[in-house]
């Protein structure tokens, strides 16, 4: 369970406050969607949860299963179960995707005091996950994300999520850049991971993703705060009337 | 991932600010007066009991050097070197010119032990299978203190000794080949080396012999304000093969130390020389204080038909590196290779690369250069590929990649290509990539620690070159690279 209380965050090197007392809870087994205008702070929120260093937390707390993660380094948070599918996945030159996946899985296992994965088991898991997401095996030998298309990068994020089995999955605009078929494949990938012990925070601008990944709750974010919370019908309403009602220009 | 893990463990066990090989060995040394005059040259020659021809050769070089000026075309900056403020010779007093290991000053043996280079043959034999044995020539400041496995090598007809011994015992070979690849007046530093070179290794592999073990020289600069002028000459006679490895370290000192080496390789018909370097001279501190100035001329001559010379280098040390191991592809069908990893961090400056000079028909060459720059360092790859009018069918493939860690470092690629025959095929590929904080965060978000992430990216980047090194050195080199880059991100 993820609990965020009164989170106030500013950019580390600037006097710019982005999150202004944000409250949000995502229960185990819940799929929560966040929608909100450009620049309202959605990506910032995801980065702060994941532990990016460019931000300064001025107030509030972030608890994962009751434990304050603000004290933890990003890699420790990952090992504790936080996963972020990036809005813009980064390219890692020279490191074959396979090599990266194995290193990441083993690093997390090690942090949790588990034994290293045996290579045959690893290969089996990767192949199964790649098949489910229709990812060509040849791509796994290429350096991670280098020269991948926008949609391929997004799919690769979900592949990593499937392999790392996090307990709190944050998806930042995973639907952008996906064609219609890929959107369905990725959504199925996410749905396959839905589980009563796993929470999801799905950041998106469009109902079309939520047609496939049906949320339990929808939050509206504006100017660094959650300003409205409702059920899946809230997304449909936003699709129609925009954010004007929340003090934002349409 | 075992290797990556090992790298990380190694990195963790080391104090970041401590260059591991930075210790100083306290011994008494023989030194001439500071400065460089004809008398210095005579002193060095006399100390080595050199024949008259050798002294004359040195003096001639010295006179020419005095008329030359230091080159200024490279992308490195350093205050002018005062050649009169240096010592040009330093030899351990105790057990000068030792005949066996027993006569070597124990403090020196101890120093090599600390560096992980046992010099006692019994010790080496204890843990190592015969096929993995490595014969070592240990050069401490200006003299070779010991050369191991000389007897075993002699049985195969291989000569492996210090260049000083070679001048005494094999003058005909030395006179026949010395300075035939790097002429005396080749460049300022090479000419200086001719005048004052002190020690280095000599290798001769006779016709048809495959050298039964790896040969290596381990250079250690210990004395303060003392230049090391190493001279190495390797000759592979027809149809022979040798693999040679050079390692270097120096203590941590606030002053800069000068290292100006000349290495010449000669491969006759169908012979092959594989020359590997793991250069780990003290790089100076993060602000650029201290460290070795490494001005080196290394050149191989594929003199015979179908001969082959390959240079593999892993460069992590030195404040300044100025080094272009090259191949002259004279023999028809000969082949030159250059595999390089140059790592720079802190305030290090690297200007390095290679030259492939195609003279013979159907000669081929390959260049794989990987530069990694971190901190405030600056790295330049300078490569020249040329084909002579008669070098029909010459082919070269060059791949030159730079990896920047952080945003305060710089990498530059300067290729020179010159084909005087229309039949030459030269291919050039170059890439530059960068590891920034965002990439580091991405890796950490997946569970990798900062060290693991750097090791992973760097290992991926240098793999192709490391594969060229003999196994045990590849592992060493990999560790060295990670250590050099410790603390370079974030
Ligand atoms: N490192 C930074 N330096 C300066 N400003 C920043 C930084 N990171 C975020 N911002 C600013 O903070 C605000 C929120 O950005 P954020 O990326 O969180 O918005 P978002 O809700 O994800 O928008 P979008 O829907 O366009 O993805 C924006 O005004 C952005 O310019
Ligand atoms: Mg965003």
XYZ file of C-alpha atoms and ligand atoms in Angstrom:
772
model
C 0.000 0.000 0.000
C 1.219 3.463 -0.964
C 0.285 6.416 1.203
C 1.287 9.956 0.377
C 0.564 12.621 2.922
C 0.780 16.366 2.474
C 3.671 16.098 0.001
C 5.361 19.410 -0.761
C 8.174 19.300 -3.316
C 10.308 21.826 -5.085
C 12.985 21.620 -7.743
C 16.296 21.184 -5.943
C 18.238 23.991 -7.644
C 15.362 26.366 -8.164
C 12.783 28.177 -6.166
C 10.025 26.401 -7.999
C 7.478 24.457 -6.004
C 5.696 21.742 -7.990
C 3.790 19.594 -5.525
C 1.734 21.590 -3.057
C 0.484 19.349 -0.278
C -0.500 16.268 -2.228
C -2.474 13.463 -0.610
C -2.987 10.110 -2.259
C -3.488 6.488 -1.230
C -3.197 3.449 -3.477
C -4.283 0.228 -1.803
C -2.977 -3.206 -2.581
C -4.926 -4.612 -5.478
C -6.119 -1.164 -6.555
C -5.652 0.435 -9.931
C -5.665 4.187 -9.492
C -5.519 6.509 -12.482
C -4.195 10.050 -12.354
C -5.254 12.517 -14.986
C -4.389 16.158 -15.134
C -3.263 18.897 -17.454
C 0.261 19.221 -18.804
C 2.623 20.573 -16.235
C 0.393 19.794 -13.259
C 3.169 17.690 -11.686
C 2.270 14.094 -12.552
C 5.727 13.050 -13.733
C 7.274 14.938 -10.847
C 5.155 12.938 -8.438
C 6.271 9.677 -10.048
C 9.939 10.711 -9.876
C 9.677 11.742 -6.254
C 8.101 8.417 -5.330
C 10.876 6.597 -7.187
C 13.626 8.662 -5.544
C 15.038 10.933 -8.232
C 17.496 13.374 -6.742
C 16.588 16.565 -8.598
C 13.808 17.331 -6.160
C 13.667 18.506 -2.601
C 10.889 17.278 -0.350
C 9.933 20.198 1.868
C 7.175 18.491 3.752
C 5.058 15.359 3.962
C 5.772 11.685 3.690
C 5.582 8.754 1.335
C 4.947 5.385 2.945
C 5.204 2.034 1.206
C 3.557 -0.620 3.353
C 3.971 1.677 6.322
C 7.657 2.361 5.728
C 8.902 5.832 4.909
C 10.691 5.601 1.551
C 11.963 9.172 1.542
C 15.015 8.044 3.461
C 15.858 5.381 0.880
C 18.054 5.571 -2.240
C 16.349 4.918 -5.552
C 17.796 1.407 -5.867
C 16.584 0.487 -2.370
C 13.115 1.734 -3.234
C 13.171 -0.439 -6.349
C 14.135 -3.457 -4.276
C 11.316 -2.587 -1.864
C 8.870 -2.947 -4.758
C 8.495 0.447 -6.433
C 8.591 0.370 -10.217
C 8.312 3.325 -12.559
C 7.545 2.867 -16.239
C 9.058 6.096 -17.560
C 7.257 8.587 -19.735
C 10.529 8.842 -21.654
C 12.581 5.645 -21.150
C 16.333 6.235 -21.301
C 18.791 4.667 -23.691
C 21.578 2.625 -22.132
C 24.346 2.394 -24.731
C 26.500 -0.719 -24.980
C 24.462 -2.847 -22.600
C 22.456 -5.611 -24.236
C 18.859 -5.613 -23.041
C 19.268 -9.202 -21.812
C 22.326 -8.245 -19.780
C 20.543 -5.293 -18.282
C 17.477 -7.323 -17.337
C 19.538 -9.969 -15.627
C 21.634 -7.415 -13.754
C 18.510 -5.611 -12.559
C 16.740 -8.788 -11.456
C 19.797 -10.026 -9.614
C 20.489 -6.682 -7.990
C 16.996 -6.656 -6.546
C 17.224 -10.274 -5.459
C 20.508 -9.554 -3.762
C 19.095 -6.526 -1.970
C 16.328 -8.745 -0.654
C 18.790 -11.439 0.400
C 17.731 -13.912 -2.285
C 19.998 -16.123 -4.375
C 21.071 -15.131 -7.897
C 18.868 -16.284 -10.702
C 20.156 -19.266 -12.673
C 20.668 -18.461 -16.322
C 18.254 -21.084 -17.723
C 15.502 -19.873 -15.390
C 16.196 -16.307 -16.362
C 16.031 -17.081 -20.081
C 12.776 -18.944 -19.616
C 11.225 -16.015 -17.775
C 12.400 -13.443 -20.294
C 11.208 -15.458 -23.261
C 7.775 -15.948 -21.752
C 7.430 -12.266 -20.898
C 8.665 -11.186 -24.333
C 6.201 -13.508 -26.068
C 3.323 -12.146 -24.026
C 4.194 -8.614 -25.135
C 4.990 -9.605 -28.744
C 8.570 -8.390 -28.350
C 10.934 -9.765 -30.969
C 13.752 -11.771 -29.308
C 16.329 -10.119 -31.557
C 15.555 -6.870 -29.784
C 16.706 -8.341 -26.493
C 20.228 -8.572 -27.846
C 20.331 -4.902 -28.773
C 21.503 -2.261 -26.300
C 18.584 -1.298 -24.091
C 16.306 1.260 -25.768
C 19.048 2.432 -28.134
C 17.355 3.119 -31.438
C 14.098 1.531 -30.253
C 10.956 3.206 -31.553
C 8.800 5.088 -29.071
C 6.346 2.209 -28.887
C 9.098 -0.385 -28.510
C 10.517 1.517 -25.580
C 7.165 1.552 -23.847
C 6.725 -2.156 -24.377
C 10.187 -2.738 -22.968
C 9.155 -0.889 -19.814
C 6.261 -3.282 -19.333
C 8.545 -6.245 -19.993
C 10.789 -5.038 -17.182
C 7.800 -4.576 -14.934
C 6.638 -8.117 -15.642
C 10.065 -9.537 -14.816
C 10.722 -7.482 -11.705
C 7.292 -8.201 -10.190
C 7.046 -4.969 -8.194
C 4.354 -4.394 -5.585
C 3.734 -0.775 -6.575
C 3.686 -0.050 -10.309
C 3.675 3.513 -11.565
C 2.993 3.954 -15.284
C 3.691 7.425 -16.622
C 1.873 7.906 -19.924
C 2.668 4.408 -21.048
C 0.001 4.755 -23.736
C 1.610 7.666 -25.532
C 3.365 6.575 -28.673
C 1.621 3.216 -28.858
C -0.307 2.185 -31.925
C -3.747 0.635 -31.495
C -2.537 -2.961 -31.411
C 0.364 -2.178 -29.132
C -1.962 -0.358 -26.757
C -4.063 -3.492 -26.438
C -0.989 -5.719 -25.996
C 0.502 -3.479 -23.337
C -2.826 -3.158 -21.521
C -3.156 -6.932 -21.506
C 0.355 -7.130 -20.099
C -0.617 -4.796 -17.309
C -3.901 -6.568 -16.652
C -2.059 -9.882 -16.387
C -0.101 -8.378 -13.505
C -3.184 -7.178 -11.648
C -3.199 -8.972 -8.395
C -4.607 -8.379 -4.944
C -1.159 -7.711 -3.541
C -0.126 -5.209 -6.202
C -1.077 -1.564 -6.570
C -1.017 0.510 -9.782
C -0.789 4.210 -10.345
C -1.593 4.869 -13.991
C -0.849 8.364 -15.281
C -2.596 9.107 -18.544
C -4.263 11.788 -20.581
C -6.692 9.561 -22.437
C -9.703 7.451 -21.766
C -8.608 4.963 -24.446
C -6.032 3.429 -22.081
C -8.608 3.230 -19.315
C -10.939 1.374 -21.704
C -8.403 -1.429 -21.531
C -7.027 -1.027 -18.029
C -10.173 -0.344 -16.085
C -9.311 1.713 -13.014
C -10.850 1.365 -9.582
C -10.314 5.037 -8.845
C -9.568 8.138 -10.875
C -7.800 11.161 -9.412
C -7.630 14.569 -10.962
C -4.406 16.426 -10.403
C -4.065 20.146 -10.795
C -1.276 22.484 -9.751
C 0.465 19.910 -7.671
C -2.545 18.606 -5.763
C -5.177 15.924 -6.093
C -8.297 18.020 -6.519
C -10.915 15.389 -7.159
C -11.263 11.651 -6.723
C -13.931 9.444 -8.192
C -14.653 6.155 -9.935
C -13.931 5.202 -13.515
C -16.777 7.413 -14.735
C -14.775 10.493 -13.715
C -12.377 9.846 -16.572
C -15.243 9.815 -19.054
C -16.505 13.067 -17.661
C -13.062 14.674 -18.046
C -12.845 13.436 -21.591
C -16.008 15.430 -22.294
C -15.532 18.613 -20.329
C -11.792 19.003 -19.807
C -10.148 20.514 -16.780
C -11.897 23.890 -16.788
C -13.913 22.974 -13.726
C -10.655 22.478 -11.812
C -9.366 25.977 -12.263
C -7.314 25.204 -15.370
C -7.662 26.751 -18.762
C -9.224 24.288 -21.192
C 27.399 -11.270 -13.940
C 30.176 -12.805 -11.907
C 32.747 -10.486 -13.420
C 30.616 -7.432 -12.818
C 30.090 -8.507 -9.244
C 33.781 -9.003 -8.772
C 34.396 -5.529 -10.126
C 31.950 -4.052 -7.694
C 33.408 -5.874 -4.745
C 36.806 -4.661 -5.730
C 35.588 -1.111 -6.053
C 33.969 -1.256 -2.648
C 37.062 -2.551 -0.964
C 39.080 0.408 -2.122
C 39.312 3.846 -0.648
C 38.296 6.127 -3.480
C 40.894 8.756 -2.837
C 43.735 6.277 -2.664
C 45.549 5.188 -5.769
C 46.258 1.626 -4.745
C 49.816 1.513 -6.040
C 50.812 4.861 -4.603
C 53.251 3.620 -1.973
C 56.882 4.653 -1.894
C 59.720 2.193 -1.419
C 62.488 3.563 0.808
C 65.814 2.423 -0.589
C 69.179 3.978 -1.146
C 69.852 4.891 -4.744
C 72.696 5.907 -6.961
C 71.942 9.043 -8.918
C 74.005 11.398 -11.004
C 73.635 15.135 -10.487
C 70.348 16.673 -11.530
C 70.051 17.896 -15.089
C 70.975 16.818 -18.579
C 74.357 17.374 -20.201
C 76.743 15.210 -22.196
C 78.143 14.137 -18.860
C 74.776 12.735 -17.831
C 74.739 10.647 -20.989
C 78.306 9.472 -20.347
C 77.407 8.667 -16.743
C 74.465 6.471 -17.756
C 76.505 4.680 -20.383
C 79.393 4.148 -17.978
C 77.123 2.829 -15.247
C 75.928 0.273 -17.720
C 79.418 -0.618 -18.881
C 78.351 0.030 -22.408
C 80.583 -0.514 -25.419
C 81.906 2.570 -27.155
C 79.492 2.300 -30.105
C 76.564 2.584 -27.752
C 77.940 5.674 -26.036
C 78.600 7.303 -29.411
C 75.075 6.512 -30.523
C 73.665 8.108 -27.388
C 75.833 11.202 -27.678
C 74.839 11.641 -31.283
C 71.184 11.456 -30.267
C 71.767 13.936 -27.464
C 73.352 16.462 -29.830
C 70.414 16.156 -32.199
C 67.907 16.452 -29.364
C 69.421 19.780 -28.345
C 68.461 21.175 -31.727
C 64.845 19.997 -31.497
C 61.781 21.557 -29.904
C 59.017 19.952 -27.928
C 55.932 19.217 -30.067
C 52.855 21.314 -29.326
C 50.231 19.888 -31.683
C 48.496 17.581 -29.231
C 45.388 18.489 -27.251
C 47.108 18.416 -23.876
C 48.189 21.258 -21.641
C 50.983 21.200 -19.130
C 53.488 23.682 -17.791
C 56.837 23.587 -19.588
C 59.019 20.704 -18.464
C 62.367 21.850 -17.102
C 64.653 19.120 -18.329
C 67.456 20.417 -16.104
C 65.367 19.846 -12.982
C 65.122 16.093 -13.492
C 67.269 13.155 -12.597
C 68.007 10.849 -15.497
C 69.181 7.796 -13.702
C 68.362 6.134 -10.410
C 69.505 2.654 -9.511
C 69.083 0.815 -6.233
C 72.446 0.821 -4.409
C 72.090 -2.501 -2.752
C 72.737 -5.416 -5.045
C 73.448 -3.391 -8.137
C 73.327 -5.598 -11.275
C 72.159 -8.679 -9.361
C 73.025 -12.063 -10.788
C 70.176 -13.791 -9.041
C 67.107 -13.004 -7.009
C 69.068 -13.416 -3.757
C 71.104 -10.342 -4.570
C 68.082 -8.098 -5.140
C 67.264 -5.648 -2.349
C 64.424 -7.249 -0.323
C 62.665 -3.868 -0.228
C 62.306 -4.057 -3.998
C 61.062 -7.637 -3.968
C 58.602 -6.518 -1.364
C 57.443 -3.646 -3.564
C 56.705 -6.048 -6.424
C 54.909 -8.366 -4.069
C 52.690 -5.480 -2.995
C 52.000 -4.816 -6.649
C 50.927 -8.429 -7.023
C 53.923 -9.465 -9.119
C 55.872 -12.255 -7.428
C 59.390 -12.457 -8.816
C 60.521 -15.682 -7.222
C 60.165 -18.493 -9.748
C 59.348 -20.984 -6.995
C 56.472 -18.795 -5.913
C 55.229 -18.396 -9.442
C 55.531 -22.118 -10.099
C 53.641 -23.044 -6.967
C 50.243 -21.853 -8.082
C 50.304 -21.858 -11.850
C 49.887 -24.462 -14.565
C 52.839 -24.467 -17.019
C 50.763 -23.122 -19.899
C 49.730 -20.136 -17.798
C 53.219 -19.136 -16.729
C 54.382 -15.636 -17.385
C 58.015 -14.637 -17.527
C 58.631 -11.200 -16.005
C 61.285 -8.549 -16.515
C 61.013 -6.149 -13.583
C 62.276 -2.642 -14.214
C 62.593 -0.455 -11.120
C 63.354 3.187 -11.923
C 66.308 2.978 -14.281
C 67.324 -0.661 -14.029
C 66.016 -4.094 -14.647
C 66.195 -5.885 -11.301
C 65.374 -9.365 -12.413
C 64.113 -11.377 -15.350
C 62.398 -14.658 -14.554
C 62.306 -17.965 -16.466
C 65.318 -17.017 -18.545
C 66.570 -20.601 -18.579
C 63.319 -22.187 -19.720
C 63.042 -19.608 -22.441
C 66.636 -20.131 -23.532
C 65.877 -23.807 -24.090
C 63.373 -22.734 -26.725
C 65.988 -20.361 -28.136
C 64.070 -17.331 -26.927
C 66.111 -14.414 -25.658
C 64.300 -12.438 -22.972
C 66.448 -10.063 -20.966
C 66.912 -6.427 -20.131
C 68.038 -4.209 -22.982
C 71.182 -3.469 -20.948
C 72.067 -7.149 -20.895
C 71.236 -7.469 -24.569
C 73.705 -4.688 -25.413
C 76.386 -6.710 -23.606
C 75.427 -10.200 -24.691
C 73.739 -9.807 -28.079
C 75.258 -6.648 -29.555
C 74.857 -7.937 -33.122
C 71.073 -8.210 -32.739
C 70.776 -4.871 -30.982
C 72.878 -3.090 -33.599
C 70.952 -4.724 -36.405
C 67.511 -3.694 -35.178
C 67.736 -0.781 -32.726
C 66.133 2.422 -34.061
C 65.193 0.752 -37.334
C 61.512 1.246 -36.599
C 61.602 4.512 -34.670
C 64.508 6.489 -36.150
C 66.701 8.383 -33.713
C 65.239 11.725 -34.781
C 61.654 10.528 -35.080
C 60.335 12.978 -32.511
C 61.511 15.043 -29.583
C 60.733 12.489 -26.892
C 62.063 9.558 -28.895
C 65.351 11.347 -29.481
C 65.599 12.194 -25.793
C 65.009 8.531 -25.063
C 67.862 7.507 -27.377
C 70.237 9.722 -25.418
C 69.265 8.700 -21.924
C 67.323 5.438 -22.086
C 68.055 3.424 -19.017
C 66.413 0.058 -19.214
C 63.633 -1.955 -20.708
C 63.209 -5.357 -22.253
C 64.736 -7.158 -25.159
C 63.057 -10.094 -26.831
C 64.208 -12.219 -29.717
C 62.126 -15.155 -30.899
C 64.019 -17.327 -33.355
C 62.692 -18.691 -36.638
C 59.658 -20.919 -36.342
C 59.436 -20.738 -32.560
C 56.216 -20.170 -30.728
C 57.275 -18.549 -27.458
C 56.359 -21.096 -24.771
C 54.988 -18.545 -22.312
C 53.664 -15.012 -22.033
C 56.431 -12.471 -21.594
C 55.918 -9.363 -19.561
C 57.726 -6.343 -18.271
C 56.653 -4.526 -15.197
C 57.736 -0.907 -14.983
C 57.826 0.871 -11.670
C 58.881 4.491 -11.210
C 59.777 5.026 -7.572
C 62.294 7.845 -7.218
C 61.214 11.437 -6.938
C 61.890 13.838 -9.838
C 63.318 11.018 -11.864
C 62.447 10.403 -15.441
C 61.993 6.871 -16.659
C 63.233 6.289 -20.149
C 62.370 2.798 -21.077
C 63.530 1.171 -24.243
C 62.028 -2.033 -25.497
C 62.939 -3.972 -28.590
C 61.102 -7.090 -29.707
C 62.051 -9.101 -32.754
C 59.987 -12.000 -34.013
C 61.972 -13.880 -36.619
C 60.335 -15.724 -39.512
C 57.306 -17.792 -38.596
C 57.558 -17.117 -34.868
C 54.960 -15.955 -32.352
C 55.125 -14.042 -29.098
C 52.643 -12.438 -26.757
C 54.056 -9.714 -24.540
C 52.487 -7.676 -21.800
C 53.623 -4.465 -20.211
C 52.402 -3.136 -16.846
C 53.207 0.149 -15.162
C 52.648 1.878 -11.827
C 54.205 4.698 -9.857
C 53.924 6.150 -6.352
C 51.626 8.972 -5.512
C 53.678 12.150 -5.520
C 52.824 15.807 -5.780
C 55.374 16.476 -8.504
C 54.888 15.301 -12.039
C 57.137 12.533 -13.239
C 58.268 12.064 -16.801
C 58.073 8.780 -18.638
C 59.356 8.862 -22.204
C 59.537 5.390 -23.653
C 60.369 3.963 -27.029
C 59.084 0.538 -27.975
C 60.004 -1.055 -31.277
C 58.532 -4.265 -32.649
C 59.781 -6.085 -35.700
C 57.922 -8.971 -37.264
C 59.638 -10.820 -40.099
C 57.923 -13.113 -42.647
C 54.873 -14.892 -41.231
C 55.708 -13.844 -37.673
C 53.204 -12.482 -35.170
C 53.644 -10.174 -32.186
C 50.855 -9.452 -29.781
C 51.735 -6.546 -27.495
C 49.429 -5.674 -24.615
C 49.724 -2.819 -22.152
C 47.938 -2.206 -18.919
C 49.056 1.300 -18.075
C 48.233 2.432 -14.583
C 50.686 5.206 -13.830
C 49.656 7.507 -11.016
C 47.099 9.899 -12.602
C 47.517 12.799 -10.194
C 44.802 14.003 -7.863
C 41.351 15.262 -8.865
C 42.647 18.818 -9.307
C 45.499 17.718 -11.509
C 48.335 17.874 -9.006
C 51.056 15.314 -9.564
C 50.899 12.309 -11.853
C 52.984 10.916 -14.668
C 53.591 12.661 -17.971
C 53.554 9.763 -20.372
C 55.130 10.595 -23.726
C 55.595 7.362 -25.521
C 56.588 6.285 -28.999
C 55.507 2.760 -29.814
C 55.751 1.415 -33.294
C 55.664 -1.961 -34.921
C 57.158 -2.855 -38.261
C 55.496 -5.698 -40.143
C 58.658 -6.089 -42.134
C 58.013 -9.543 -43.531
C 55.259 -10.828 -45.765
C 52.095 -12.004 -44.005
C 53.400 -10.808 -40.676
C 51.095 -9.483 -38.012
C 51.373 -7.048 -35.132
C 48.587 -6.240 -32.737
C 48.586 -3.604 -30.022
C 46.114 -3.874 -27.197
C 46.143 -1.193 -24.565
C 44.214 -0.366 -21.463
C 45.172 3.087 -20.296
C 43.833 4.235 -16.970
C 46.686 6.185 -15.473
C 48.995 9.151 -16.134
C 48.231 12.832 -15.801
C 49.040 13.221 -19.474
C 49.081 10.499 -22.081
C 50.627 11.147 -25.454
C 50.829 7.869 -27.206
C 50.178 6.438 -30.661
C 51.179 2.781 -31.023
C 51.450 2.301 -34.741
C 52.037 -0.309 -37.405
C 54.056 0.008 -40.556
C 52.588 -2.590 -42.888
C 55.570 -3.094 -45.130
C 55.376 -6.794 -45.950
C 52.794 -7.853 -48.534
C 49.749 -9.343 -46.883
C 50.754 -8.083 -43.442
C 48.208 -7.073 -40.829
C 48.116 -4.497 -38.067
C 45.605 -4.267 -35.245
C 45.026 -1.709 -32.540
C 42.616 -2.267 -29.687
C 42.467 0.432 -27.104
C 40.585 1.449 -24.010
C 41.523 4.847 -22.679
C 39.916 5.822 -19.405
C 40.298 9.309 -18.023
C 38.885 10.793 -14.860
C 39.676 13.728 -12.591
C 41.868 16.174 -14.471
C 43.583 13.614 -16.703
C 44.370 14.485 -20.305
C 44.668 11.849 -22.973
C 45.752 12.354 -26.556
C 46.188 8.907 -27.973
C 45.491 6.834 -31.004
C 47.321 4.931 -33.673
C 48.767 5.058 -37.138
C 48.340 2.326 -39.715
C 50.714 2.909 -42.564
C 49.975 0.620 -45.493
C 52.992 0.173 -47.739
C 52.723 -3.442 -48.950
C 50.135 -5.022 -51.200
C 46.965 -6.464 -49.700
C 47.772 -5.236 -46.242
C 44.939 -5.022 -43.737
C 44.411 -3.170 -40.497
C 41.798 -2.849 -37.849
C 41.362 -0.176 -35.185
C 38.971 -0.467 -32.271
C 39.348 2.477 -29.923
C 37.141 3.030 -26.908
C 37.537 6.215 -24.931
C 35.834 6.733 -21.598
C 35.998 10.204 -20.133
C 34.688 11.142 -16.699
C 35.186 13.944 -14.192
C 36.831 16.980 -15.790
C 39.064 14.920 -18.012
C 39.671 15.382 -21.672
C 40.244 12.598 -24.144
C 41.250 12.805 -27.777
C 41.521 9.949 -30.214
C 43.888 10.756 -33.041
C 44.161 8.133 -35.730
C 45.890 8.024 -39.051
C 45.355 5.487 -41.789
C 47.383 5.863 -44.938
C 47.973 3.805 -48.039
C 51.035 4.221 -50.208
C 50.762 4.242 -53.973
C 51.968 0.648 -54.115
C 49.683 -0.597 -51.336
C 47.077 -1.965 -53.694
C 44.204 -3.742 -52.019
C 44.869 -2.110 -48.644
C 41.953 -2.317 -46.251
C 41.252 -0.674 -42.943
C 38.347 -0.820 -40.574
C 38.205 1.780 -37.814
C 35.685 1.927 -35.035
C 36.087 4.676 -32.547
C 33.606 5.100 -29.715
C 33.538 7.573 -26.877
C 31.599 7.332 -23.680
C 31.201 10.435 -21.573
C 30.306 10.117 -17.926
C 28.881 13.326 -16.518
C 28.910 16.647 -18.348
C 32.236 18.207 -17.444
C 34.437 15.962 -19.548
C 35.272 16.070 -23.207
C 35.980 13.592 -25.987
C 37.263 14.335 -29.461
C 37.950 12.188 -32.483
C 40.472 13.307 -35.045
C 40.841 10.864 -37.927
C 43.357 11.435 -40.712
C 42.835 9.336 -43.807
C 45.142 9.346 -46.774
C 44.879 6.894 -49.686
C 47.256 7.205 -52.602
C 45.851 4.157 -54.326
C 42.298 3.941 -55.607
C 42.091 0.279 -54.609
C 42.284 1.020 -50.882
C 39.115 0.479 -48.851
C 38.980 2.400 -45.595
C 35.939 2.282 -43.357
C 35.445 4.547 -40.399
C 32.743 4.381 -37.728
C 32.507 6.627 -34.726
C 29.965 7.109 -31.967
C 29.750 9.239 -28.858
C 27.389 8.389 -26.044
C 26.882 9.821 -22.654
C 25.922 8.493 -19.254
C 24.198 11.268 -17.426
C 22.336 11.470 -14.185
C 19.073 10.558 -15.889
C 20.495 7.278 -17.112
C 21.916 6.573 -13.698
C 18.516 7.207 -12.152
C 16.916 4.890 -14.688
C 19.336 2.096 -13.757
C 18.875 2.719 -10.057
C 15.112 2.674 -10.509
C 15.570 -0.868 -11.771
C 17.487 -1.799 -8.650
C 21.105 -1.321 -9.679
C 23.346 0.647 -7.363
C 25.342 3.490 -8.819
C 28.524 1.386 -8.897
C 26.721 -1.536 -10.473
C 25.237 0.714 -13.118
C 28.574 2.274 -14.052
C 30.279 -1.118 -14.103
C 27.529 -2.536 -16.294
C 27.631 0.268 -18.821
C 31.396 0.480 -18.901
C 31.896 -3.272 -19.189
C 29.471 -3.375 -22.083
C 31.384 -0.581 -23.729
C 34.863 -2.080 -23.431
C 34.088 -5.792 -23.824
C 35.324 -6.065 -27.381
C 38.768 -4.781 -26.449
C 39.106 -6.675 -23.166
C 38.563 -9.903 -25.086
C 41.891 -9.258 -26.797
C 43.839 -9.403 -23.548
C 45.145 -12.631 -22.060
C 42.495 -13.919 -19.637
C 44.012 -13.036 -16.271
C 44.976 -9.578 -17.446
C 41.499 -8.968 -18.804
C 40.111 -9.515 -15.311
C 42.741 -7.170 -13.859
C 42.054 -4.557 -16.483
C 38.338 -4.696 -15.884
C 38.851 -4.061 -12.182
C 41.235 -1.267 -12.936
C 38.722 0.468 -15.188
C 36.013 0.354 -12.554
C 38.372 1.661 -9.907
C 39.463 4.503 -12.156
C 35.871 5.532 -12.633
C 34.846 5.226 -9.007
C 32.891 8.254 -7.843
C 32.617 9.627 -11.364
C 28.836 9.974 -11.476
C 26.450 12.169 -9.509
N 14.012 19.579 -13.277
C 13.119 20.570 -13.484
N 13.536 21.843 -13.596
C 12.656 22.851 -13.798
N 11.346 22.671 -13.909
C 10.862 21.430 -13.810
C 11.725 20.307 -13.598
N 10.979 19.181 -13.542
C 9.705 19.590 -13.707
N 9.635 20.930 -13.873
C 8.425 21.726 -14.078
O 7.457 21.253 -13.172
C 6.180 21.261 -13.740
C 5.544 19.881 -13.658
O 6.193 19.019 -14.581
P 5.786 17.507 -14.774
O 6.696 16.926 -15.773
O 5.706 16.866 -13.454
O 4.319 17.672 -15.371
P 3.338 16.560 -15.923
O 2.092 16.710 -15.147
O 3.965 15.244 -15.935
O 3.104 17.078 -17.408
P 2.822 16.247 -18.784
O 1.394 15.919 -18.776
O 3.126 17.259 -19.847
O 3.721 15.076 -18.805
C 6.348 21.785 -15.148
O 6.075 23.165 -15.159
C 7.810 21.546 -15.435
O 8.323 22.457 -16.362
Mg 4.576 13.932 -17.426
